[in-house]
Coordinates of C-alpha atoms in Angstrom, one line a residue:
Chain Z
V21 CA -11.8 -129.9 -55.6
T22 CA -12.8 -133.3 -53.6
D23 CA -11.3 -133.8 -50.1
G24 CA -9.0 -136.3 -50.8
A25 CA -7.6 -134.2 -53.7
R26 CA -7.5 -131.2 -51.0
V27 CA -5.3 -133.6 -48.4
D28 CA -2.9 -134.9 -51.3
R29 CA -2.3 -131.3 -52.4
A30 CA -1.9 -130.3 -48.5
V31 CA 0.6 -133.1 -48.3
A32 CA 2.5 -132.4 -51.3
L33 CA 2.8 -128.6 -50.1
L34 CA 3.8 -129.9 -46.4
D35 CA 6.4 -132.4 -48.1
R36 CA 8.0 -129.4 -50.0
W37 CA 7.9 -126.8 -47.1
L38 CA 9.6 -129.3 -44.6
D39 CA 12.2 -130.0 -47.3
G40 CA 12.8 -125.8 -47.1
M41 CA 13.0 -125.9 -43.1
R42 CA 16.1 -128.3 -43.2
G43 CA 19.5 -127.2 -42.5
A44 CA 22.7 -128.9 -42.2
D45 CA 21.8 -130.5 -38.9
G46 CA 18.2 -131.0 -39.1
Y47 CA 14.8 -129.2 -39.3
T48 CA 15.1 -125.7 -37.9
G49 CA 13.0 -122.7 -37.2
P50 CA 11.5 -120.8 -34.6
V51 CA 9.3 -122.4 -32.2
V52 CA 5.8 -120.9 -30.7
H53 CA 4.5 -122.6 -27.7
W54 CA 2.0 -122.1 -25.0
W55 CA 4.8 -122.5 -21.9
R56 CA 7.0 -119.8 -23.8
D57 CA 8.4 -119.2 -27.1
S58 CA 12.1 -119.4 -29.1
L59 CA 12.1 -117.0 -31.3
T60 CA 15.6 -115.9 -31.4
Y61 CA 17.2 -119.9 -31.1
C62 CA 16.0 -120.6 -35.1
G63 CA 18.5 -123.5 -35.2
P64 CA 18.1 -127.2 -35.6
G65 CA 16.0 -128.6 -32.3
L66 CA 15.9 -133.0 -32.2
D67 CA 12.8 -132.7 -30.6
W68 CA 9.4 -133.7 -31.2
R69 CA 9.2 -132.7 -34.1
Y70 CA 10.9 -135.7 -35.5
E71 CA 8.3 -138.0 -34.0
G72 CA 5.4 -136.7 -36.5
I73 CA 8.2 -136.2 -39.4
I74 CA 9.8 -139.8 -39.4
D75 CA 5.9 -141.0 -38.8
G76 CA 4.7 -139.0 -41.7
Y77 CA 7.3 -140.1 -44.2
L78 CA 7.0 -143.9 -43.2
T79 CA 3.4 -143.3 -43.8
L80 CA 3.9 -141.9 -47.0
F81 CA 6.1 -144.8 -48.1
D82 CA 4.1 -147.4 -46.8
R83 CA 1.0 -146.1 -48.5
T84 CA 3.0 -145.5 -52.0
S85 CA 5.9 -147.5 -52.0
D86 CA 7.8 -144.6 -53.2
V87 CA 11.6 -144.8 -52.1
R88 CA 12.0 -141.0 -52.1
F89 CA 9.4 -141.1 -48.5
L90 CA 11.9 -143.8 -46.9
A91 CA 14.9 -141.8 -48.1
K92 CA 13.7 -138.5 -46.2
A93 CA 12.6 -140.9 -43.0
K94 CA 16.2 -142.0 -43.0
R95 CA 17.8 -138.6 -43.6
A96 CA 15.6 -137.5 -40.7
G97 CA 16.8 -140.4 -38.4
D98 CA 20.6 -139.4 -39.5
D99 CA 20.0 -136.5 -37.9
L100 CA 19.1 -138.1 -34.4
V101 CA 21.9 -140.5 -34.5
R102 CA 25.0 -137.6 -35.4
G103 CA 22.9 -135.3 -33.0
Q104 CA 22.9 -138.2 -29.9
L105 CA 25.4 -136.7 -27.3
P106 CA 27.7 -139.3 -25.3
D107 CA 25.7 -139.3 -22.8
G108 CA 22.7 -140.5 -24.7
T109 CA 20.8 -137.3 -24.8
F110 CA 20.0 -135.4 -28.1
K111 CA 21.4 -132.1 -28.6
N112 CA 19.0 -129.3 -28.9
S113 CA 15.8 -131.7 -27.8
S114 CA 14.2 -128.8 -25.7
F115 CA 11.6 -127.2 -28.5
E116 CA 10.5 -124.4 -27.1
R117 CA 13.6 -124.2 -24.2
N118 CA 16.0 -124.8 -27.1
P119 CA 18.9 -125.1 -27.7
R120 CA 19.4 -127.5 -24.6
P121 CA 19.7 -131.1 -24.1
G122 CA 17.3 -133.8 -22.4
G123 CA 14.3 -132.4 -23.4
T124 CA 10.6 -134.0 -22.3
P125 CA 8.5 -135.6 -23.7
H126 CA 10.6 -134.5 -26.9
E127 CA 13.3 -137.4 -26.7
A128 CA 10.9 -140.4 -25.9
A129 CA 9.1 -138.9 -28.8
V130 CA 12.6 -139.2 -30.8
D131 CA 13.0 -142.0 -29.8
A132 CA 9.8 -143.4 -30.8
G133 CA 10.2 -142.1 -34.1
L134 CA 13.7 -143.7 -34.4
L135 CA 12.3 -147.3 -33.6
R136 CA 9.2 -146.7 -35.8
L137 CA 12.4 -146.3 -38.9
A138 CA 14.2 -149.3 -37.4
S139 CA 10.7 -151.3 -38.0
T140 CA 10.3 -150.6 -41.3
L141 CA 13.5 -151.0 -42.0
R142 CA 13.8 -154.6 -40.5
L143 CA 11.0 -155.3 -42.4
A144 CA 12.5 -154.2 -45.7
A145 CA 15.7 -156.3 -44.7
D146 CA 17.5 -153.1 -44.9
G147 CA 20.5 -153.5 -42.4
D148 CA 20.3 -150.1 -41.4
W149 CA 18.2 -150.6 -39.0
E150 CA 20.6 -151.3 -36.2
C151 CA 21.8 -147.6 -35.9
Y152 CA 18.5 -146.2 -35.5
A153 CA 17.3 -148.8 -32.8
E154 CA 20.5 -148.6 -30.9
A155 CA 20.4 -145.2 -31.1
A156 CA 16.9 -144.8 -29.5
K157 CA 17.7 -147.9 -27.0
R158 CA 21.0 -145.7 -25.8
N159 CA 18.4 -143.1 -24.9
V160 CA 15.8 -145.1 -23.2
D161 CA 18.9 -147.0 -21.1
Q162 CA 20.7 -143.9 -20.4
V163 CA 18.2 -141.3 -20.1
L164 CA 14.2 -142.4 -19.6
I165 CA 15.4 -145.4 -17.2
R166 CA 18.4 -143.8 -15.4
R167 CA 17.2 -140.1 -15.0
L168 CA 13.9 -140.1 -15.0
W169 CA 12.5 -143.2 -13.6
H170 CA 12.2 -143.1 -9.4
A171 CA 9.9 -144.5 -7.3
G172 CA 7.9 -146.6 -9.3
R173 CA 7.1 -143.9 -12.4
F174 CA 8.8 -141.6 -15.1
N175 CA 9.5 -138.3 -13.3
D176 CA 9.7 -135.0 -15.1
G177 CA 11.8 -133.5 -12.4
P178 CA 11.9 -133.8 -8.5
D179 CA 8.5 -135.4 -7.3
W180 CA 7.0 -134.3 -10.5
F181 CA 4.6 -136.7 -12.9
V182 CA 3.1 -135.4 -16.4
P183 CA 0.8 -137.9 -18.0
N184 CA 0.9 -137.1 -21.4
K185 CA 4.8 -137.4 -21.2
A186 CA 4.8 -140.4 -19.3
C187 CA 2.4 -142.1 -22.3
T188 CA 5.2 -140.7 -24.6
I189 CA 7.5 -142.9 -22.7
I190 CA 5.0 -145.9 -22.7
E191 CA 4.6 -145.9 -26.4
T192 CA 8.4 -145.6 -26.7
L193 CA 8.6 -148.4 -24.2
C194 CA 6.1 -150.9 -26.2
L195 CA 7.9 -149.9 -29.2
L196 CA 11.3 -150.7 -28.0
S197 CA 9.9 -154.4 -26.5
N198 CA 8.0 -155.3 -29.9
L199 CA 11.5 -154.3 -31.8
S200 CA 14.1 -156.1 -29.3
G201 CA 12.2 -158.8 -27.7
K202 CA 12.7 -158.1 -24.5
E203 CA 9.7 -157.7 -22.4
D204 CA 11.5 -156.3 -19.3
Y205 CA 10.5 -152.9 -20.6
V206 CA 6.8 -153.9 -20.3
A207 CA 7.0 -155.4 -17.5
R208 CA 8.9 -153.3 -15.1
Y209 CA 8.0 -150.3 -16.5
V210 CA 5.0 -149.9 -18.6
R211 CA 2.2 -150.7 -15.9
P212 CA 2.8 -148.7 -13.1
T213 CA 3.7 -145.9 -15.0
A214 CA -0.3 -146.1 -16.9
D215 CA -1.5 -147.0 -13.3
A216 CA -0.2 -143.4 -12.7
V217 CA -1.4 -141.7 -15.2
L218 CA -5.0 -143.3 -14.6
A219 CA -4.6 -141.7 -11.2
H220 CA -4.6 -138.4 -12.3
Q221 CA -7.7 -139.2 -15.0
M222 CA -11.2 -137.6 -14.2
S223 CA -13.7 -140.5 -13.3
L224 CA -16.4 -138.4 -11.9
S225 CA -19.3 -138.0 -14.1
G226 CA -19.5 -134.2 -15.7
P227 CA -18.4 -132.2 -18.5
L228 CA -14.6 -133.1 -17.4
R229 CA -15.1 -136.7 -17.0
G230 CA -11.9 -138.5 -19.1
A231 CA -10.2 -135.7 -18.6
I232 CA -6.6 -136.1 -17.6
A233 CA -4.7 -133.7 -15.2
Q234 CA -1.5 -131.8 -16.6
G235 CA 0.7 -133.2 -13.8
S236 CA 1.2 -133.1 -10.4
R237 CA 3.9 -131.8 -8.0
G238 CA 4.0 -134.0 -4.6
K239 CA 0.2 -135.0 -3.6
T240 CA -0.9 -132.0 -5.5
V241 CA -2.7 -132.4 -8.6
I242 CA -2.6 -129.3 -11.4
E243 CA -5.9 -129.3 -12.3
Q244 CA -5.4 -128.0 -16.0
Y245 CA -6.9 -130.0 -18.5
F246 CA -5.4 -129.3 -22.3
P247 CA -7.5 -131.5 -24.8
Y248 CA -4.3 -131.5 -26.9
Y249 CA -2.1 -132.9 -24.3
V250 CA -4.9 -135.5 -23.5
A251 CA -5.1 -136.5 -26.8
R252 CA -1.6 -137.0 -27.0
S253 CA -2.0 -139.3 -23.8
I254 CA -3.9 -141.8 -25.9
P255 CA -1.7 -143.8 -28.2
G256 CA 0.4 -144.6 -25.0
L257 CA -2.4 -145.7 -22.8
C258 CA -3.5 -147.8 -26.2
A259 CA 0.0 -149.1 -26.3
A260 CA -0.3 -150.1 -22.4
Y261 CA -3.2 -151.9 -23.0
A262 CA -1.9 -153.9 -26.1
A263 CA 1.2 -154.5 -24.0
V264 CA -0.4 -155.8 -21.0
R265 CA -4.4 -156.8 -21.5
D266 CA -5.6 -154.4 -19.0
E267 CA -8.9 -152.8 -19.9
R268 CA -8.5 -150.3 -17.5
Y269 CA -6.1 -148.9 -20.0
A270 CA -8.5 -149.3 -22.6
D271 CA -11.2 -147.5 -21.2
A272 CA -9.1 -145.1 -19.9
A273 CA -7.9 -143.9 -23.4
L274 CA -11.5 -144.5 -24.8
Q275 CA -12.9 -142.0 -21.8
A276 CA -10.1 -139.8 -22.7
A277 CA -11.1 -139.5 -26.3
S278 CA -14.7 -138.8 -25.6
F279 CA -13.6 -136.1 -23.2
V280 CA -11.5 -134.7 -26.3
M281 CA -14.6 -134.8 -28.5
R282 CA -16.9 -133.4 -25.9
W283 CA -15.0 -130.5 -25.2
Q284 CA -14.4 -129.6 -29.6
D285 CA -15.7 -126.6 -30.5
Q286 CA -18.1 -126.4 -34.1
D287 CA -15.8 -125.1 -36.3
G288 CA -13.4 -128.4 -35.9
G289 CA -10.7 -126.9 -33.1
W290 CA -10.8 -127.0 -29.3
P291 CA -10.0 -124.8 -26.6
Q292 CA -6.4 -124.3 -25.1
V293 CA -7.0 -125.2 -21.8
V294 CA -10.3 -126.0 -19.4
Y295 CA -9.6 -125.6 -15.1
S296 CA -12.1 -126.8 -12.8
A297 CA -15.4 -125.1 -11.8
R298 CA -16.1 -124.5 -15.8
R299 CA -13.0 -121.8 -16.1
M300 CA -11.4 -121.8 -19.3
N301 CA -8.9 -120.5 -21.8
R302 CA -9.8 -121.0 -24.9
Y303 CA -7.2 -119.0 -27.0
P304 CA -4.4 -119.9 -28.7
R305 CA -6.4 -122.8 -30.0
W306 CA -3.6 -124.9 -32.3
V307 CA -4.5 -125.6 -35.5
A308 CA -1.1 -127.8 -36.9
G309 CA -1.4 -129.5 -33.5
A310 CA -4.9 -130.7 -33.9
G311 CA -3.3 -133.4 -36.0
E312 CA -2.7 -134.7 -32.6
V313 CA -5.7 -135.5 -32.2
L314 CA -7.1 -137.6 -35.8
T315 CA -3.7 -139.6 -34.8
A316 CA -5.7 -140.2 -31.2
L317 CA -8.7 -141.3 -32.8
E318 CA -6.8 -143.5 -35.3
A319 CA -4.9 -145.5 -32.6
L320 CA -8.6 -145.6 -31.1
K321 CA -10.6 -147.2 -34.4
P322 CA -9.9 -151.0 -33.2
Y323 CA -11.4 -150.3 -30.0
G324 CA -14.5 -149.5 -32.1
F325 CA -14.4 -145.7 -31.3
S326 CA -16.0 -143.5 -33.9
A327 CA -15.9 -139.9 -34.5
N328 CA -16.7 -137.4 -37.5
T329 CA -12.9 -136.3 -38.3
G330 CA -14.5 -134.3 -41.1
P331 CA -14.4 -130.9 -39.1
I332 CA -11.3 -131.6 -37.4
V333 CA -9.6 -132.3 -41.0
S334 CA -11.1 -128.9 -42.6
W335 CA -9.6 -127.3 -39.4
I336 CA -6.2 -128.0 -40.6
L337 CA -6.5 -127.7 -44.4
D338 CA -8.2 -124.6 -43.4
G339 CA -5.0 -123.1 -41.9
Q340 CA -2.8 -124.2 -44.5
L341 CA -0.4 -121.2 -45.4
P342 CA 0.8 -120.4 -48.9
S343 CA 4.1 -121.5 -48.1
G344 CA 2.6 -125.1 -47.5
A345 CA 3.5 -125.1 -43.5
I346 CA -0.2 -125.3 -41.5
R347 CA -0.3 -122.0 -39.3
T348 CA 0.3 -122.8 -35.7
A349 CA -2.6 -121.4 -33.9
V350 CA -5.9 -118.8 -33.7
G351 CA -5.8 -116.4 -31.0
F352 CA -2.5 -115.8 -29.6
G353 CA -3.2 -112.2 -29.3
L354 CA -6.6 -112.9 -26.8
R355 CA -4.5 -114.9 -24.9
V356 CA -3.9 -112.3 -21.8
S357 CA -7.6 -110.8 -22.4
Q358 CA -9.3 -114.2 -23.5
R359 CA -11.7 -112.1 -25.7
G360 CA -12.1 -110.2 -29.1
S361 CA -12.1 -110.9 -32.6
T362 CA -9.6 -113.7 -33.9
A363 CA -10.1 -111.9 -37.4
S364 CA -6.6 -110.2 -37.6
P365 CA -4.1 -112.8 -36.3
D366 CA -0.9 -112.5 -34.1
L367 CA 2.2 -113.1 -35.4
R368 CA 2.6 -116.5 -33.4
D369 CA -0.5 -117.7 -35.0
V370 CA 0.8 -117.4 -38.6
L371 CA 4.8 -117.8 -37.6
P372 CA 5.0 -121.7 -38.8
V373 CA 6.6 -124.2 -36.4
V374 CA 8.1 -127.4 -37.7
G375 CA 7.4 -129.4 -34.4
W376 CA 3.6 -128.3 -35.0
T377 CA 3.3 -128.7 -38.5
D378 CA 4.8 -132.4 -38.4
K379 CA 1.6 -133.3 -36.2
A380 CA -0.4 -132.1 -39.0
F381 CA 2.1 -133.8 -41.6
R382 CA 1.7 -137.3 -40.5
S383 CA -2.2 -136.9 -39.5
L384 CA -2.4 -135.8 -43.0
A385 CA -0.3 -138.4 -44.6
R386 CA -2.7 -141.3 -43.9
L387 CA -5.6 -139.8 -45.7
G388 CA -4.4 -138.9 -48.7
S389 CA -4.6 -141.1 -51.8
T390 CA -1.3 -140.3 -53.6
V391 CA 1.2 -137.5 -53.2
V392 CA 3.0 -136.4 -56.5
S393 CA 5.0 -132.8 -55.2
T394 CA 5.6 -130.5 -58.4
E395 CA 4.5 -127.0 -57.4
P396 CA 7.3 -124.7 -56.9
F397 CA 7.4 -122.7 -53.5
R398 CA 5.0 -119.6 -53.2
G399 CA 6.2 -117.6 -50.5
G400 CA 3.4 -115.0 -49.2
E401 CA 3.0 -112.0 -47.1
I402 CA 0.4 -112.1 -44.2
E403 CA -0.8 -109.0 -42.6
C404 CA -0.8 -109.8 -38.5
S405 CA 0.0 -108.2 -35.3
W406 CA 2.8 -107.9 -32.6
R407 CA 2.0 -106.9 -29.3
G408 CA -0.6 -104.4 -30.3
Q409 CA 1.3 -103.2 -33.2
A410 CA 0.5 -104.2 -37.2
V411 CA 3.2 -106.2 -38.6
D412 CA 3.9 -107.9 -42.0
Y413 CA 5.1 -111.1 -41.7
R414 CA 6.5 -112.9 -44.9
E415 CA 8.0 -116.1 -45.8
D416 CA 10.1 -116.5 -48.7
P417 CA 12.8 -119.5 -49.7
A418 CA 15.8 -117.8 -48.0
G419 CA 13.9 -117.3 -44.4
F420 CA 11.1 -115.5 -42.6
S421 CA 11.0 -111.5 -42.2
V422 CA 8.4 -109.2 -40.1
T423 CA 8.5 -105.9 -41.0
R424 CA 6.7 -103.1 -38.8
R425 CA 5.8 -99.8 -40.8
G426 CA 8.4 -101.0 -43.4
S427 CA 11.4 -101.6 -41.7
N428 CA 12.6 -104.8 -40.5
F429 CA 12.3 -105.6 -37.1
Y430 CA 12.6 -109.7 -37.3
R431 CA 14.4 -111.8 -39.5
W432 CA 15.9 -115.6 -39.2
D433 CA 17.5 -116.7 -42.7
K434 CA 17.3 -120.3 -42.6
H435 CA 20.8 -121.4 -42.5
R436 CA 21.1 -119.1 -39.3
R437 CA 21.0 -120.7 -36.0
W438 CA 19.7 -117.2 -34.7
A439 CA 17.1 -114.6 -35.6
E440 CA 18.4 -111.2 -35.9
W441 CA 15.7 -108.7 -34.1
G442 CA 15.6 -105.4 -35.6
A443 CA 18.3 -102.8 -33.6
G444 CA 17.1 -101.6 -30.2
D445 CA 17.8 -97.9 -28.8
Q446 CA 21.5 -97.1 -29.2
D447 CA 22.7 -95.4 -26.3
D448 CA 26.6 -94.7 -25.4
G449 CA 26.4 -97.3 -22.5
E450 CA 25.7 -94.5 -19.8
Chain O
V300 CA 8.8 -129.5 -22.2
D301 CA 5.0 -128.8 -21.6
D302 CA 5.3 -128.1 -17.8
R303 CA 4.7 -124.6 -16.9
R304 CA 7.6 -123.7 -14.2
P305 CA 7.3 -120.2 -13.3
A306 CA 9.6 -117.9 -15.1
E307 CA 10.7 -116.1 -12.2
D308 CA 10.1 -117.8 -9.0
G309 CA 9.3 -121.6 -7.3
L310 CA 13.1 -122.6 -9.0
A311 CA 15.9 -123.1 -6.5
A312 CA 18.3 -120.0 -5.9
G313 CA 20.9 -120.3 -8.6
D314 CA 18.3 -121.4 -11.5
P315 CA 18.4 -119.6 -14.6
S316 CA 14.7 -117.4 -15.2
L317 CA 13.3 -117.4 -18.3
A318 CA 15.0 -113.5 -18.3
D319 CA 18.4 -114.9 -17.9
L320 CA 18.0 -117.4 -20.4
L321 CA 16.5 -114.8 -22.9
A322 CA 19.8 -112.7 -22.2
L323 CA 21.8 -115.2 -22.8
D324 CA 19.8 -116.0 -26.0
F325 CA 20.5 -112.4 -27.1
A326 CA 23.8 -112.3 -26.2
V327 CA 25.1 -115.4 -28.3
A328 CA 23.1 -114.5 -31.0
A329 CA 24.6 -111.2 -31.2
L330 CA 28.1 -112.7 -31.2
E331 CA 27.4 -115.4 -33.1
Q332 CA 25.7 -113.6 -36.1
T333 CA 28.9 -111.7 -37.0
D334 CA 31.0 -113.6 -39.3
L335 CA 34.6 -112.6 -37.1
P336 CA 37.1 -115.4 -37.6
G337 CA 38.4 -116.8 -34.4
G338 CA 37.0 -118.4 -31.4
F339 CA 34.8 -117.5 -28.4
M340 CA 35.6 -116.8 -25.0
L341 CA 33.1 -116.9 -21.8
I342 CA 33.5 -116.0 -18.6
A343 CA 30.6 -116.8 -16.1
P344 CA 30.2 -116.7 -12.4
T345 CA 28.9 -120.3 -11.8
L346 CA 29.3 -123.7 -13.6
R347 CA 25.3 -123.7 -13.9
I348 CA 25.9 -120.4 -16.0
A349 CA 28.7 -121.4 -17.9
S350 CA 26.7 -124.6 -18.7
D351 CA 23.5 -122.7 -19.7
A352 CA 25.7 -120.7 -22.0
V353 CA 27.8 -123.2 -23.6
V354 CA 24.7 -125.4 -24.7
R355 CA 24.2 -121.8 -27.0
F356 CA 27.3 -121.5 -28.9
E357 CA 27.8 -123.6 -32.2
H358 CA 31.4 -124.2 -31.5
P359 CA 32.6 -124.7 -27.6
P360 CA 34.3 -121.6 -26.0
A361 CA 36.7 -121.2 -23.7
V362 CA 35.4 -121.1 -20.3
V363 CA 36.6 -119.3 -16.9
L364 CA 34.6 -118.9 -14.0
E365 CA 34.3 -115.9 -12.3
P366 CA 35.6 -115.0 -9.5
G367 CA 38.1 -117.4 -8.9
G368 CA 39.2 -118.1 -12.3
I369 CA 39.2 -121.3 -11.9
S370 CA 38.7 -122.9 -15.4
A371 CA 35.0 -125.1 -15.9
A372 CA 35.3 -128.4 -16.5
L373 CA 32.0 -128.7 -19.0
P374 CA 32.4 -131.6 -21.0
G375 CA 34.1 -130.9 -24.8
V376 CA 34.6 -127.4 -23.5
V377 CA 37.9 -126.0 -24.1
S378 CA 38.7 -124.8 -20.4
V379 CA 41.9 -122.9 -20.3
P380 CA 42.0 -119.9 -22.3
H381 CA 45.1 -118.8 -24.4
G382 CA 45.9 -116.2 -27.2
R383 CA 43.5 -113.6 -27.8
Y384 CA 39.5 -114.2 -28.9
Q385 CA 37.5 -112.3 -31.2
R386 CA 34.1 -113.1 -29.4
M387 CA 33.8 -112.8 -25.9
L388 CA 30.7 -113.4 -23.4
W389 CA 30.8 -111.9 -19.9
A390 CA 28.0 -113.4 -18.5
F391 CA 26.6 -112.0 -14.9
P392 CA 29.7 -110.2 -13.6
Q393 CA 29.8 -110.2 -10.2
R394 CA 30.0 -106.9 -7.7
P395 CA 32.5 -108.1 -5.7
S396 CA 35.1 -109.3 -8.1
W397 CA 34.2 -107.5 -11.3
R398 CA 37.0 -104.8 -11.2
S399 CA 39.9 -107.0 -11.4
W400 CA 38.4 -108.8 -14.1
V401 CA 38.1 -105.9 -16.4
G402 CA 41.9 -105.7 -17.5
Q403 CA 42.0 -109.5 -18.4
V404 CA 38.6 -109.4 -20.7
D405 CA 40.7 -106.7 -22.6
A406 CA 43.6 -108.4 -22.6
F407 CA 42.0 -111.3 -24.1
L408 CA 39.9 -109.7 -26.5
A409 CA 41.5 -108.9 -29.6
P410 CA 41.3 -105.7 -31.2
G411 CA 38.3 -105.2 -33.4
G412 CA 36.4 -108.0 -31.0
L413 CA 33.1 -108.0 -29.8
L414 CA 32.3 -108.0 -26.2
A415 CA 28.7 -108.6 -24.8
V416 CA 27.9 -108.1 -20.9
I417 CA 24.8 -109.5 -19.2
G418 CA 24.4 -107.5 -16.0
S419 CA 21.4 -106.3 -13.6
G420 CA 19.8 -103.3 -13.8
P421 CA 17.7 -101.1 -11.0
L422 CA 15.2 -103.3 -10.2
E423 CA 16.9 -106.3 -9.8
R424 CA 17.6 -105.6 -5.6
P425 CA 14.1 -105.0 -5.0
L426 CA 13.1 -108.1 -6.8
S427 CA 15.5 -110.4 -5.4
A428 CA 14.4 -109.1 -1.9
L429 CA 10.7 -110.1 -2.6
R430 CA 11.5 -113.8 -3.6
R431 CA 12.9 -116.0 -0.9
N432 CA 14.5 -118.4 -3.3
G433 CA 16.8 -115.2 -4.8
S434 CA 16.5 -113.8 -8.3
G435 CA 18.1 -116.4 -10.9
F436 CA 21.5 -115.5 -12.3
T437 CA 21.2 -111.7 -12.1
R438 CA 21.7 -111.8 -8.4
G439 CA 24.8 -110.3 -7.5
A440 CA 25.6 -108.7 -10.8
I441 CA 26.5 -105.4 -11.9
D442 CA 24.9 -102.8 -14.4
T443 CA 26.5 -103.4 -17.9
R444 CA 26.7 -99.5 -17.7
V445 CA 29.6 -99.8 -15.2
V446 CA 31.9 -102.4 -17.6
A447 CA 30.9 -100.0 -20.5
R448 CA 32.4 -97.1 -18.9
R449 CA 35.5 -98.6 -17.9
L450 CA 36.3 -100.3 -20.8
R451 CA 35.0 -96.9 -23.3
Y452 CA 34.2 -99.6 -26.3
R453 CA 31.9 -98.9 -28.5
T454 CA 28.6 -99.5 -28.1
I455 CA 27.0 -101.7 -31.1
T456 CA 23.8 -102.4 -29.2
R457 CA 21.9 -102.6 -25.9
C458 CA 18.7 -104.3 -25.1
W459 CA 16.7 -104.6 -21.6
L460 CA 14.5 -107.2 -20.1
Y461 CA 12.2 -107.0 -17.2
G462 CA 10.3 -103.6 -16.7
V463 CA 8.3 -102.2 -14.5
R464 CA 5.3 -103.6 -16.8
S465 CA 6.6 -106.9 -16.5
G466 CA 7.0 -106.4 -12.9
V467 CA 3.5 -105.6 -12.3
W468 CA 2.2 -108.8 -14.0
A469 CA 4.3 -111.0 -12.5
L470 CA 2.5 -109.6 -9.1
L471 CA -0.8 -110.4 -10.6
R472 CA 0.2 -113.6 -11.2
A473 CA 0.8 -114.2 -8.1
A474 CA -1.8 -113.4 -6.3
A475 CA -4.1 -115.1 -8.9
D476 CA -1.8 -118.1 -7.6
V477 CA -2.6 -117.1 -4.3
F478 CA -6.3 -116.9 -4.4
G479 CA -6.5 -120.0 -6.3
R480 CA -7.4 -118.8 -10.3
P481 CA -4.7 -120.7 -12.3
D482 CA -6.5 -119.5 -15.4
L483 CA -6.1 -116.0 -14.6
A484 CA -2.3 -116.8 -13.6
D485 CA -1.9 -118.4 -16.9
R486 CA -3.1 -115.1 -18.6
Y487 CA -0.8 -113.1 -16.7
E488 CA 2.5 -115.5 -17.2
A489 CA 1.5 -114.9 -21.3
A490 CA 1.1 -110.9 -20.3
F491 CA 4.4 -111.1 -18.4
Q492 CA 6.3 -113.2 -20.8
L493 CA 5.3 -110.9 -23.8
D494 CA 6.1 -107.6 -21.9
L495 CA 9.4 -109.2 -20.8
V496 CA 11.6 -107.7 -24.0
E497 CA 11.6 -104.2 -23.6
I498 CA 11.2 -102.5 -26.9
T499 CA 12.8 -99.1 -26.3
K500 CA 14.7 -98.4 -23.1
P501 CA 12.9 -98.2 -20.2
I502 CA 12.6 -96.5 -16.6
V503 CA 14.2 -99.2 -15.1
W504 CA 15.0 -102.8 -15.6
R505 CA 16.2 -105.8 -14.1
T506 CA 18.7 -107.4 -16.5
D507 CA 20.2 -105.5 -19.4
I508 CA 22.2 -106.9 -22.2
W509 CA 25.5 -104.6 -23.9
V510 CA 27.8 -105.3 -26.6
G511 CA 30.6 -103.3 -27.6
R512 CA 33.2 -103.2 -30.2
K513 CA 37.0 -102.8 -28.6
P514 CA 38.9 -100.1 -31.0
L515 CA 40.6 -101.7 -33.5
D516 CA 43.9 -99.2 -31.9
R517 CA 44.0 -101.2 -28.7

């Protein structure tokens, strides 16, 4: 099987899996993340998963002219329009902190998806574009600018700045400016925000050169450098350069990409986080999320940055599960010890998450040729571990289940908002 | 959201801890998973808690704020309870006022209805004393066993959060922060979160959730 055919099949399986993860109000499922997990709330989440889903389907439409893909992008856009609250936020937009509106950078990422959809539709003379653009604009004006813009930059909380989130906002503002023709979004907000991002980039020579710190609180920089988040910052820096033609932003994007590729492991993946003094927490290593590196490298092509993407593509494709989803990570079970074998996965490694799989989906959608989805759903059972105990994880068309010693201890039915855990100890309340 | 706000400390008094939010998740999940007809009612001690609980319900519950009984002004929420409710969440009943509420809880809950109560356990007071900023929602809440004893509903389930192991991990994490080892702090934070939900009844705990069913003949 050639790489191209493998990518085509992978995208077809991803398309089918994503369809199976839809509920009445949008894309659903549990969330596993570095910061925390949302394993009990599994209802719809109008978060950054929509950025990759919409982008992926628009890419497939662009490449194949198959209107079914455009219809799926519009269906995702409709979820967002329906789920927008009167104050401009989106329902359940906080990913691992769901259910909760006002998630960052999730709402900016949602806006970017809506704006890309609106641009495509406007080009196709589809009058529906305006409702998607209007929803994004409402969020930008009422939430991003009104609530987050403070003291010359977009803050994530009182005096709390997170560069990768700011970069997602920059992307959104540039898209909105292009679509609306209103240059104010760029003139007032993009340059100072990009400057604040640059202030968090390591400029000294050494292994961290080009890395962008995770954030700062007041004047204290949080010296954590996540290759994944550095990669997510790159498209925003490229957008800032394209908008204001300040070469510092293009240079910062190139330096960031050099950092990311410098820290790539031989198997195509990355360590989770690098600290100062050469300390590192390697695990968990993202698999589906590695798609964001491909997306960043794609954004840098016009600037002459070239990298061997083959190992990244293989890393992602090797992580495809029988259901079609891409596994979330490798090494969640080693997160505390940071040592040992990854041969037997942790439950969180193989529990598929729409908000990670979308990142593989949109990056792989650019690489395939044609997409034909004809294979039936194939569920599967995977032996893994949870809190040191052997468990079996299974996905079928109806949901996810985890059994331990033959008895169910976790079950999520795809039409339900909440997963069910095995009954705890019963007692009489005394 | 990709900033790590420490799960237990560093937040302003009254902000939710991770254990508080997990407790709300478990309680609302237990109530929503039953297919009983009729609406939901929520009793909460503060608007902040009510607000964090309300976003978890699929349909807006009637909300009452303890201890004053002032209906919460939350957008889109039914704020005046009337009639009887099949499912009720009593979040963090407060020590000074819970006795005066027990009778009303029983009156508002329909026979056969489900009640979920989130309360605090023996670890709450020492943990509160250790933190300048308080212990999130749990501070001031009573033990759910007291409510269960008073109401004499049939226990459906109980679960516990934040036992001794989580306490040890939290201390190690704090020490790693003090000694400038964010890499270790991140590992201990991961361990803290993983051990937060107790699989079996622990010796001591900070937060617990009790779900009971009201007898049909009451």
